[in-house]
CSV table of C-alpha atoms and ligand atoms in Angstrom, one decimal:
chain,number,residue,atom,x,y,z
A,1270,UNK,CA,0.0,0.0,0.0
A,1271,UNK,CA,2.8,2.4,0.9
A,1272,UNK,CA,5.6,3.8,-1.2
A,1273,UNK,CA,8.9,2.2,-0.4
A,1274,UNK,CA,10.4,5.5,0.4
A,1275,UNK,CA,8.4,5.5,3.6
A,1276,UNK,CA,9.7,2.1,4.8
A,1277,UNK,CA,11.4,3.8,7.7
A,1278,UNK,CA,12.4,1.9,10.9
A,1279,UNK,CA,9.6,3.1,13.1
A,1280,UNK,CA,10.8,1.6,16.4
A,1281,UNK,CA,11.8,4.2,18.9
A,1282,UNK,CA,15.4,4.2,20.0
A,1283,UNK,CA,16.2,3.2,23.6
A,1284,UNK,CA,16.7,6.8,24.8
A,1285,UNK,CA,13.3,7.9,23.4
A,1286,UNK,CA,11.7,4.9,25.0
A,1287,UNK,CA,13.3,5.6,28.4
A,1288,UNK,CA,12.3,9.2,28.1
A,1289,UNK,CA,8.7,8.3,27.4
A,1290,UNK,CA,8.8,6.0,30.4
A,1291,UNK,CA,10.1,8.9,32.5
A,1292,UNK,CA,7.4,11.2,31.4
A,1293,UNK,CA,4.7,8.6,31.9
A,1294,UNK,CA,5.9,8.2,35.5
A,1295,UNK,CA,5.7,12.0,35.9
A,1296,UNK,CA,9.4,11.9,37.0
A,1297,UNK,CA,11.1,15.3,36.7
A,1298,UNK,CA,14.4,15.5,34.8
A,1299,UNK,CA,16.8,18.2,33.6
A,1300,UNK,CA,16.5,18.6,29.8
A,1301,UNK,CA,20.0,19.6,28.5
A,1302,UNK,CA,18.7,19.0,24.9
A,1303,UNK,CA,16.2,21.9,25.0
A,1304,UNK,CA,16.2,23.5,21.6
A,1305,UNK,CA,12.7,25.1,21.5
A,1306,UNK,CA,13.4,28.9,22.1
A,1307,UNK,CA,9.8,29.5,23.0
A,1308,UNK,CA,10.2,27.2,26.0
A,1309,UNK,CA,13.5,28.6,27.2
A,1310,UNK,CA,12.3,31.6,29.2
A,1311,UNK,CA,13.3,34.4,26.7
A,1312,UNK,CA,11.4,37.6,26.7
A,1313,UNK,CA,9.6,38.2,23.4
A,1314,UNK,CA,8.2,41.5,22.2
A,1315,UNK,CA,4.8,40.0,22.3
A,1316,UNK,CA,2.8,43.2,21.5
A,1317,UNK,CA,4.9,43.8,18.3
A,1318,UNK,CA,4.5,40.1,17.3
A,1319,UNK,CA,0.8,39.9,17.9
A,1320,UNK,CA,-0.2,43.3,16.6
A,1321,UNK,CA,1.7,42.5,13.3
A,1322,UNK,CA,-0.6,39.4,12.9
A,1323,UNK,CA,-3.7,41.6,13.1
A,1324,UNK,CA,-2.9,43.5,9.8
A,1325,UNK,CA,-6.3,43.9,7.9
A,1326,UNK,CA,-4.4,43.3,4.7
A,1327,UNK,CA,-4.5,39.6,5.8
A,1328,UNK,CA,-8.1,39.5,4.8
A,1329,UNK,CA,-7.2,39.7,1.1
A,1330,UNK,CA,-5.7,37.0,-1.0
A,1331,UNK,CA,-3.1,38.3,-3.4
A,1332,UNK,CA,-0.8,35.3,-4.1
A,1333,UNK,CA,2.7,35.8,-5.2
A,1334,UNK,CA,4.7,32.6,-5.9
A,1335,UNK,CA,7.9,34.0,-4.5
A,1336,UNK,CA,6.2,35.5,-1.5
A,1337,UNK,CA,4.8,39.0,-0.9
A,1338,UNK,CA,7.1,41.8,-2.1
A,1339,UNK,CA,6.9,43.6,1.3
A,1340,UNK,CA,8.1,40.5,3.0
A,1341,UNK,CA,10.9,39.9,0.5
A,1342,UNK,CA,12.0,43.5,0.8
A,1343,UNK,CA,12.3,43.0,4.6
A,1344,UNK,CA,14.5,39.9,4.0
A,1345,UNK,CA,16.6,41.9,1.5
A,1346,UNK,CA,17.0,44.5,4.3
A,1347,UNK,CA,18.4,41.7,6.6
A,1348,UNK,CA,21.1,41.0,4.0
A,1349,UNK,CA,21.7,44.7,3.3
A,1350,UNK,CA,22.6,45.2,7.0
A,1351,UNK,CA,25.3,42.5,6.4
A,1352,UNK,CA,26.6,44.5,3.4
A,1353,UNK,CA,25.0,42.2,0.8
A,1354,UNK,CA,22.7,43.7,-1.9
A,1355,UNK,CA,20.1,41.2,-2.9
A,1356,UNK,CA,17.2,41.9,-5.1
A,1357,UNK,CA,13.8,40.8,-3.8
A,1358,UNK,CA,13.6,39.0,-7.2
A,1359,UNK,CA,16.3,36.6,-5.9
A,1360,UNK,CA,14.3,35.7,-2.8
A,1361,UNK,CA,11.8,32.9,-2.4
A,1362,UNK,CA,9.8,32.6,0.8
A,1363,UNK,CA,9.0,29.2,2.2
A,1364,UNK,CA,7.3,27.8,5.3
A,1365,UNK,CA,10.5,26.4,6.7
A,1366,UNK,CA,14.1,25.7,5.8
A,1367,UNK,CA,13.1,22.0,5.5
A,1368,UNK,CA,10.6,23.0,2.8
A,1369,UNK,CA,13.3,25.1,1.1
A,1370,UNK,CA,15.5,22.0,1.0
A,1371,UNK,CA,12.7,20.0,-0.5
A,1372,UNK,CA,12.1,22.5,-3.3
A,1373,UNK,CA,15.8,22.6,-4.1
A,1374,UNK,CA,16.0,18.8,-4.2
A,1375,UNK,CA,13.0,18.7,-6.6
A,1376,UNK,CA,14.7,21.4,-8.7
A,1377,UNK,CA,18.0,19.6,-9.1
A,1378,UNK,CA,17.7,15.9,-8.4
A,1379,UNK,CA,16.2,13.0,-10.4
A,1380,UNK,CA,15.5,9.9,-8.3
A,1381,UNK,CA,18.8,8.5,-7.1
A,1382,UNK,CA,20.8,11.6,-7.7
A,1383,UNK,CA,23.2,12.6,-5.0
A,1384,UNK,CA,23.6,15.5,-2.6
A,1385,UNK,CA,26.7,16.0,-0.4
A,1386,UNK,CA,26.2,16.7,3.3
A,1387,UNK,CA,28.6,17.3,6.2
A,1388,UNK,CA,29.2,14.8,8.9
A,1389,UNK,CA,28.8,15.3,11.9
A,1390,UNK,CA,25.7,17.2,11.3
A,1391,UNK,CA,22.0,17.8,12.2
A,1392,UNK,CA,19.7,14.8,11.7
A,1393,UNK,CA,17.4,16.6,9.4
A,1394,UNK,CA,18.5,15.5,6.0
A,1395,UNK,CA,17.8,11.7,6.0
A,1396,UNK,CA,14.1,12.0,6.0
A,1397,UNK,CA,14.1,15.0,3.6
A,1398,UNK,CA,16.3,13.0,1.2
A,1399,UNK,CA,14.1,9.9,1.4
A,1400,UNK,CA,10.9,11.9,0.8
A,1401,UNK,CA,12.5,13.5,-2.3
A,1402,UNK,CA,14.2,10.3,-3.6
A,1403,UNK,CA,17.6,11.8,-3.1
A,1404,UNK,CA,20.7,9.8,-2.1
A,1405,UNK,CA,22.9,11.5,0.6
A,1406,UNK,CA,26.6,11.2,0.4
A,1407,UNK,CA,28.5,12.4,3.5
A,1408,UNK,CA,31.7,14.4,3.5
A,1409,UNK,CA,33.7,14.5,6.7
A,1410,UNK,CA,34.5,17.5,8.9
A,1411,UNK,CA,37.8,17.1,10.7
A,1412,UNK,CA,38.5,18.4,14.2
A,1413,UNK,CA,41.9,19.7,15.2
A,1414,UNK,CA,41.6,22.6,17.6
A,1415,UNK,CA,38.6,23.6,15.6
A,1416,UNK,CA,36.6,22.1,12.7
A,1417,UNK,CA,37.4,22.2,9.1
A,1418,UNK,CA,36.2,20.6,5.8
A,1419,UNK,CA,38.2,17.7,4.6
A,1420,UNK,CA,38.4,19.0,1.0
A,1421,UNK,CA,40.1,15.9,-0.4
A,1422,UNK,CA,37.3,13.7,0.8
A,1423,UNK,CA,34.8,16.3,-0.4
A,1424,UNK,CA,36.1,16.2,-3.9
A,1425,UNK,CA,36.4,12.3,-3.9
A,1426,UNK,CA,32.7,12.1,-2.9
A,1427,UNK,CA,31.6,13.9,-6.1
A,1428,UNK,CA,30.3,11.5,-8.7
A,1429,UNK,CA,28.5,12.0,-12.1
A,1430,UNK,CA,25.2,11.8,-10.1
A,1431,UNK,CA,26.1,14.6,-7.6
A,1432,UNK,CA,23.8,17.6,-8.1
A,1433,UNK,CA,24.3,19.7,-5.0
A,1434,UNK,CA,26.5,20.2,-1.9
A,1435,UNK,CA,25.1,21.4,1.4
A,1436,UNK,CA,27.2,23.4,3.9
A,1437,UNK,CA,25.7,24.3,7.3
A,1438,UNK,CA,27.1,27.7,8.2
A,1439,UNK,CA,27.6,27.5,11.2
A,1440,UNK,CA,27.2,23.8,11.4
A,1441,UNK,CA,24.9,22.2,14.0
A,1442,UNK,CA,26.1,20.8,16.4
A,1443,UNK,CA,29.8,21.5,15.8
A,1444,UNK,CA,29.2,25.3,15.7
A,1445,UNK,CA,31.9,26.1,13.2
A,1446,UNK,CA,31.6,28.5,10.3
A,1447,UNK,CA,33.1,27.8,6.9
A,1448,UNK,CA,36.1,30.2,6.9
A,1449,UNK,CA,36.3,32.8,4.0
A,1450,UNK,CA,39.0,30.7,2.3
A,1451,UNK,CA,36.8,27.5,2.7
A,1452,UNK,CA,33.8,29.4,1.3
A,1453,UNK,CA,35.7,30.4,-1.8
A,1454,UNK,CA,37.0,26.9,-2.2
A,1455,UNK,CA,33.6,25.4,-1.9
A,1456,UNK,CA,32.2,27.8,-4.5
A,1457,UNK,CA,35.1,27.1,-6.9
A,1458,UNK,CA,34.6,23.3,-6.6
A,1459,UNK,CA,30.8,23.6,-7.1
A,1460,UNK,CA,31.3,25.9,-10.1
A,1461,UNK,CA,33.8,23.5,-11.6
A,1462,UNK,CA,31.4,20.5,-11.2
A,1463,UNK,CA,28.2,22.4,-12.0
A,1464,UNK,CA,26.8,21.6,-8.5
A,1465,UNK,CA,24.3,23.8,-6.7
A,1466,UNK,CA,25.8,25.0,-3.4
A,1467,UNK,CA,23.2,25.1,-0.6
A,1468,UNK,CA,24.2,27.0,2.6
A,1469,UNK,CA,22.1,26.5,5.6
A,1470,UNK,CA,22.5,29.7,7.6
A,1471,UNK,CA,19.8,29.5,10.3
A,1472,UNK,CA,22.4,30.0,13.0
A,1473,UNK,CA,24.5,32.6,11.1
A,1474,UNK,CA,23.8,35.5,13.6
A,1475,UNK,CA,24.7,33.5,16.7
A,1476,UNK,CA,28.4,34.1,16.7
A,1477,UNK,CA,30.4,34.2,19.9
A,1478,UNK,CA,33.1,36.3,18.1
A,1479,UNK,CA,33.0,40.0,17.5
A,1480,UNK,CA,33.4,39.8,13.8
A,1481,UNK,CA,30.2,38.5,12.1
A,1482,UNK,CA,30.6,35.7,9.6
A,1483,UNK,CA,29.9,36.3,6.0
A,1484,UNK,CA,26.8,34.8,4.4
A,1485,UNK,CA,27.3,32.6,1.3
A,1486,UNK,CA,24.8,35.0,-0.3
A,1487,UNK,CA,27.8,37.2,-1.2
A,1488,UNK,CA,29.3,34.4,-3.3
A,1489,UNK,CA,28.9,35.0,-7.0
A,1490,UNK,CA,31.1,32.3,-8.7
A,1491,UNK,CA,28.8,29.3,-8.2
A,1492,UNK,CA,25.0,28.9,-8.2
A,1493,UNK,CA,24.3,29.4,-4.4
A,1494,UNK,CA,21.2,29.1,-2.3
A,1495,UNK,CA,21.5,30.6,1.2
A,1496,UNK,CA,18.7,29.3,3.5
A,1497,UNK,CA,17.5,31.0,6.6
A,1498,UNK,CA,14.4,32.0,8.5
A,1499,UNK,CA,12.8,33.4,11.6
A,1500,UNK,CA,12.7,30.0,13.4
A,1501,UNK,CA,16.2,30.6,14.8
A,1502,UNK,CA,17.1,34.2,13.8
A,1503,UNK,CA,14.1,35.5,15.8
A,1504,UNK,CA,13.4,32.5,17.9
A,1505,UNK,CA,9.9,32.0,16.3
A,1506,UNK,CA,9.8,28.5,14.9
A,1507,UNK,CA,6.0,28.5,15.3
A,1508,UNK,CA,5.6,31.2,12.7
A,1509,UNK,CA,6.8,28.9,9.9
A,1510,UNK,CA,8.6,31.5,7.9
A,1511,UNK,CA,11.9,31.0,6.0
A,1512,UNK,CA,13.5,31.8,2.7
A,1513,UNK,CA,15.9,30.9,-0.1
A,1514,UNK,CA,18.3,33.6,-1.2
A,1515,UNK,CA,19.7,33.1,-4.7
A,1516,UNK,CA,23.1,34.2,-5.8
A,1517,UNK,CA,25.6,33.3,-8.5
A,1518,UNK,CA,26.1,33.8,-12.3
A,1519,UNK,CA,23.2,35.7,-13.8
A,1520,UNK,CA,22.4,33.4,-16.7
A,1521,UNK,CA,22.0,30.4,-14.3
A,1522,UNK,CA,20.0,32.5,-11.9
A,1523,UNK,CA,17.5,33.3,-14.7
A,1524,UNK,CA,17.0,29.6,-15.3
A,1525,UNK,CA,16.6,28.9,-11.6
A,1526,UNK,CA,14.0,31.7,-11.1
A,1527,UNK,CA,11.8,30.4,-13.9
A,1528,UNK,CA,11.8,26.8,-12.6
A,1529,UNK,CA,11.7,27.5,-8.9
A,1530,UNK,CA,8.9,29.9,-9.4
A,1531,UNK,CA,6.7,27.1,-10.8
A,1532,UNK,CA,7.6,24.8,-7.8
A,1533,UNK,CA,6.8,27.7,-5.4
A,1534,UNK,CA,3.6,28.5,-7.3
A,1535,UNK,CA,2.4,24.9,-7.1
A,1536,UNK,CA,2.4,25.2,-3.3
A,1537,UNK,CA,2.0,28.8,-2.4
A,1538,UNK,CA,2.7,27.5,1.1
A,1539,UNK,CA,3.2,30.7,3.2
A,1540,UNK,CA,0.1,32.3,4.6
A,1541,UNK,CA,-0.6,36.0,4.2
A,1542,UNK,CA,-0.7,37.0,7.9
A,1543,UNK,CA,2.8,35.7,8.5
A,1544,UNK,CA,4.2,37.2,5.3
A,1545,UNK,CA,2.7,40.5,6.2
A,1546,UNK,CA,4.3,40.2,9.7
A,1547,UNK,CA,7.7,39.3,8.5
A,1548,UNK,CA,9.1,42.8,8.7
A,1549,UNK,CA,7.9,43.1,12.3
A,1550,UNK,CA,9.3,39.6,13.2
A,1551,UNK,CA,12.7,40.5,11.8
A,1552,UNK,CA,12.7,43.7,13.7
A,1553,UNK,CA,12.5,41.7,17.0
A,1554,UNK,CA,15.6,39.7,16.2
A,1555,UNK,CA,18.2,42.0,17.8
A,1556,UNK,CA,16.4,41.8,21.2
A,1557,UNK,CA,16.0,38.1,20.9
A,1558,UNK,CA,19.6,37.4,19.7
A,1559,UNK,CA,21.2,39.5,22.5
A,1560,UNK,CA,19.3,37.5,25.2
A,1561,UNK,CA,20.1,34.2,23.6
A,1562,UNK,CA,23.8,35.0,23.2
A,1563,UNK,CA,24.1,36.2,26.8
A,1564,UNK,CA,22.5,32.9,27.9
A,1565,UNK,CA,24.9,30.9,25.7
A,1566,UNK,CA,27.9,32.8,27.0
A,1567,UNK,CA,26.9,32.5,30.6
A,1568,UNK,CA,26.3,28.7,30.3
A,1569,UNK,CA,29.5,28.2,28.4
A,1570,UNK,CA,31.6,30.0,31.0
A,1571,UNK,CA,30.0,28.0,33.8
A,1572,UNK,CA,30.7,24.8,31.8
A,1573,UNK,CA,34.3,25.8,31.2
A,1574,UNK,CA,34.8,26.6,34.9
A,1575,UNK,CA,33.4,23.2,35.9
A,1576,UNK,CA,35.3,21.3,33.2
A,1577,UNK,CA,38.5,22.9,34.5
A,1578,UNK,CA,38.0,21.2,37.9
A,1579,UNK,CA,38.1,17.7,36.5
A,1580,UNK,CA,39.6,15.6,33.8
A,1581,UNK,CA,36.9,13.1,32.7
A,1582,UNK,CA,35.5,15.4,30.1
A,1583,UNK,CA,36.5,18.3,27.8
A,1584,UNK,CA,34.6,20.5,25.3
A,1585,UNK,CA,35.2,21.0,21.6
A,1586,UNK,CA,36.0,24.5,20.4
A,1587,UNK,CA,33.2,26.3,18.4
A,1588,UNK,CA,32.3,29.7,16.9
A,1589,UNK,CA,28.6,29.9,17.0
A,1590,UNK,CA,25.2,28.3,17.6
A,1591,UNK,CA,23.1,26.9,20.4
A,1592,UNK,CA,24.9,23.6,21.0
A,1593,UNK,CA,28.2,22.4,22.5
A,1594,UNK,CA,30.0,19.1,22.0
A,1595,UNK,CA,31.6,17.4,25.0
A,1596,UNK,CA,34.3,14.8,24.6
A,1597,UNK,CA,33.8,12.0,27.2
A,1598,UNK,CA,35.6,8.7,27.8
A,1599,UNK,CA,34.4,6.2,25.2
A,1600,UNK,CA,34.2,3.4,27.7
A,1601,UNK,CA,30.7,2.5,26.5
A,1602,UNK,CA,28.4,3.6,23.7
A,1603,UNK,CA,27.2,7.2,23.8
A,1604,UNK,CA,23.6,5.9,23.9
A,1605,UNK,CA,24.4,3.7,27.0
A,1606,UNK,CA,26.0,6.8,28.6
A,1607,UNK,CA,23.0,9.0,27.8
A,1608,UNK,CA,20.6,6.3,29.2
A,1609,UNK,CA,22.6,6.0,32.4
A,1610,UNK,CA,22.6,9.7,32.8
A,1611,UNK,CA,18.8,9.9,32.4
A,1612,UNK,CA,18.1,6.9,34.6
A,1613,UNK,CA,20.6,7.6,37.4
A,1614,UNK,CA,21.0,11.4,37.4
A,1615,UNK,CA,17.7,12.6,35.8
A,1616,UNK,CA,19.7,14.5,33.1
A,1617,UNK,CA,18.9,14.3,29.4
A,1618,UNK,CA,21.7,14.8,26.9
A,1619,UNK,CA,22.0,13.8,23.2
A,1620,UNK,CA,24.5,11.0,22.4
A,1621,UNK,CA,26.9,11.9,19.6
A,1622,UNK,CA,25.5,9.4,17.1
A,1623,UNK,CA,22.2,11.4,17.1
A,1624,UNK,CA,24.3,14.0,15.2
A,1625,UNK,CA,26.2,11.4,13.1
A,1626,UNK,CA,29.5,11.4,15.0
A,1627,UNK,CA,31.3,8.4,13.7
A,1628,UNK,CA,32.8,7.3,17.0
A,1629,UNK,CA,31.6,7.1,20.6
A,1630,UNK,CA,32.9,9.6,23.1
A,1631,UNK,CA,30.7,12.6,22.3
A,1632,UNK,CA,27.7,14.1,24.0
A,1633,UNK,CA,25.8,17.2,22.7
A,1634,UNK,CA,24.3,19.7,25.1
A,1635,UNK,CA,22.1,22.7,24.4
A,1636,UNK,CA,23.4,26.0,25.7
A,1637,UNK,CA,20.0,27.8,25.6
A,1638,UNK,CA,18.8,25.9,28.7
A,1639,UNK,CA,17.9,28.4,31.5
A,1640,UNK,CA,21.0,29.0,33.5
A,1641,UNK,CA,20.0,27.4,36.8
A,1642,UNK,CA,18.9,24.2,35.2
A,1643,UNK,CA,21.9,24.1,33.0
A,1644,UNK,CA,24.3,24.5,36.0
A,1645,UNK,CA,22.5,21.7,38.0
A,1646,UNK,CA,22.5,19.4,34.9
A,1647,UNK,CA,26.2,20.0,34.2
A,1648,UNK,CA,27.0,19.5,37.9
A,1649,UNK,CA,25.3,16.1,37.9
A,1650,UNK,CA,26.8,15.1,34.5
A,1651,UNK,CA,30.3,15.9,35.5
A,1652,UNK,CA,30.0,14.2,39.0
A,1653,UNK,CA,28.6,11.1,37.2
A,1654,UNK,CA,31.5,11.1,34.7
A,1655,UNK,CA,34.1,11.5,37.5
A,1656,UNK,CA,32.6,8.8,39.8
B,63,PLP,C1,21.0,23.4,10.8
B,63,PLP,C2,19.5,23.5,10.8
B,63,PLP,N1,18.8,23.8,9.7
B,63,PLP,C3,17.5,23.9,9.7
B,63,PLP,C4,16.7,23.7,10.8
B,63,PLP,C5,15.2,23.8,10.8
B,63,PLP,O1,14.8,25.1,10.5
B,63,PLP,P1,13.3,25.4,10.1
B,63,PLP,O2,12.5,25.5,11.4
B,63,PLP,O3,13.3,26.7,9.4
B,63,PLP,O4,12.8,24.3,9.2
B,63,PLP,C6,17.4,23.3,12.0
B,63,PLP,C7,16.6,23.0,13.2
B,63,PLP,O5,17.1,22.8,14.3
B,63,PLP,C8,18.8,23.2,12.0
B,63,PLP,O6,19.5,22.9,13.1
């Protein structure tokens, strides 16, 4: 009855089962995997957000396949503040970055075509690839006092069926940006092999350094799609509002616009109230981002102080984002460790394999957890590892 692309393994993993058990029993636990910003105690400009949604223009239906011009102009303004001039004609609004990926997979890939993705990375792509009949091929990121792309493996992974390469900038959970020289190299390789370069920039603004990182939207040598949205930039995942920014050689961009417009027009997936509110949502991002970054910095400095007191665990360096990777003794599987932490300490963390780490010895923690809970969770985690 069902398409074979939906033949997923539907059994829950042991950690999910244990967590469900915990919840059923009403047992409290410290969730160090919290990634929903609306549940993390941040202060939102609720009157700006809610009054934007009451725009009477919402009562009219004026579909535009790329998204309402007023909304696209606001997104162009976001890039303008970064020193990048984008025409609203090069912006396509989508309901989420996930939807943006799907549209791009449909634009470039026939069934069985390949897309390169970084590993370790966020576990978003496998289902999206299955749904769109795309084969994912992983290229490794290497860690040596910081993360970098293994370009020799990247080039070796390209086959005649490769259609696109994804870079997550900064990557989740490793939190590293593609450095300017890596950006240029990625663009050059993609141009040479006629690949679309897709840059996922949902965490672009969450840099722990003073100098902001450059968006791939400034790249012009290869056909480039920079994806972002209000889900992370403004901490508003419930508003389902994201975009694709197109850059690259003009003649290719023209072809893309015509085809992508038909895909977009077939769905017209963004609703009018949210599109009309996008300028107001984007205007709230400074206030949200400064709260989030001060939370991340406070949690990170607590973590570093506690890590300095013991030697069972260290943390990996990163530039940006909401997560941190801990290196722990690989004396058992990361899943076993995460299970023990939940069952014996009431602390939930993500095992590294959830993010496709190839070896045991990594745990991933969210840094947006409210500070008191984070401190208690880290305290229990480190005492457990040292015992
Ligand atoms: C790297 C990355 N890209 C995209 C997303 C999803 O974004 P959206 O809510 O716009 O689909 C996430 C969600 O955590 C993410 O980590």
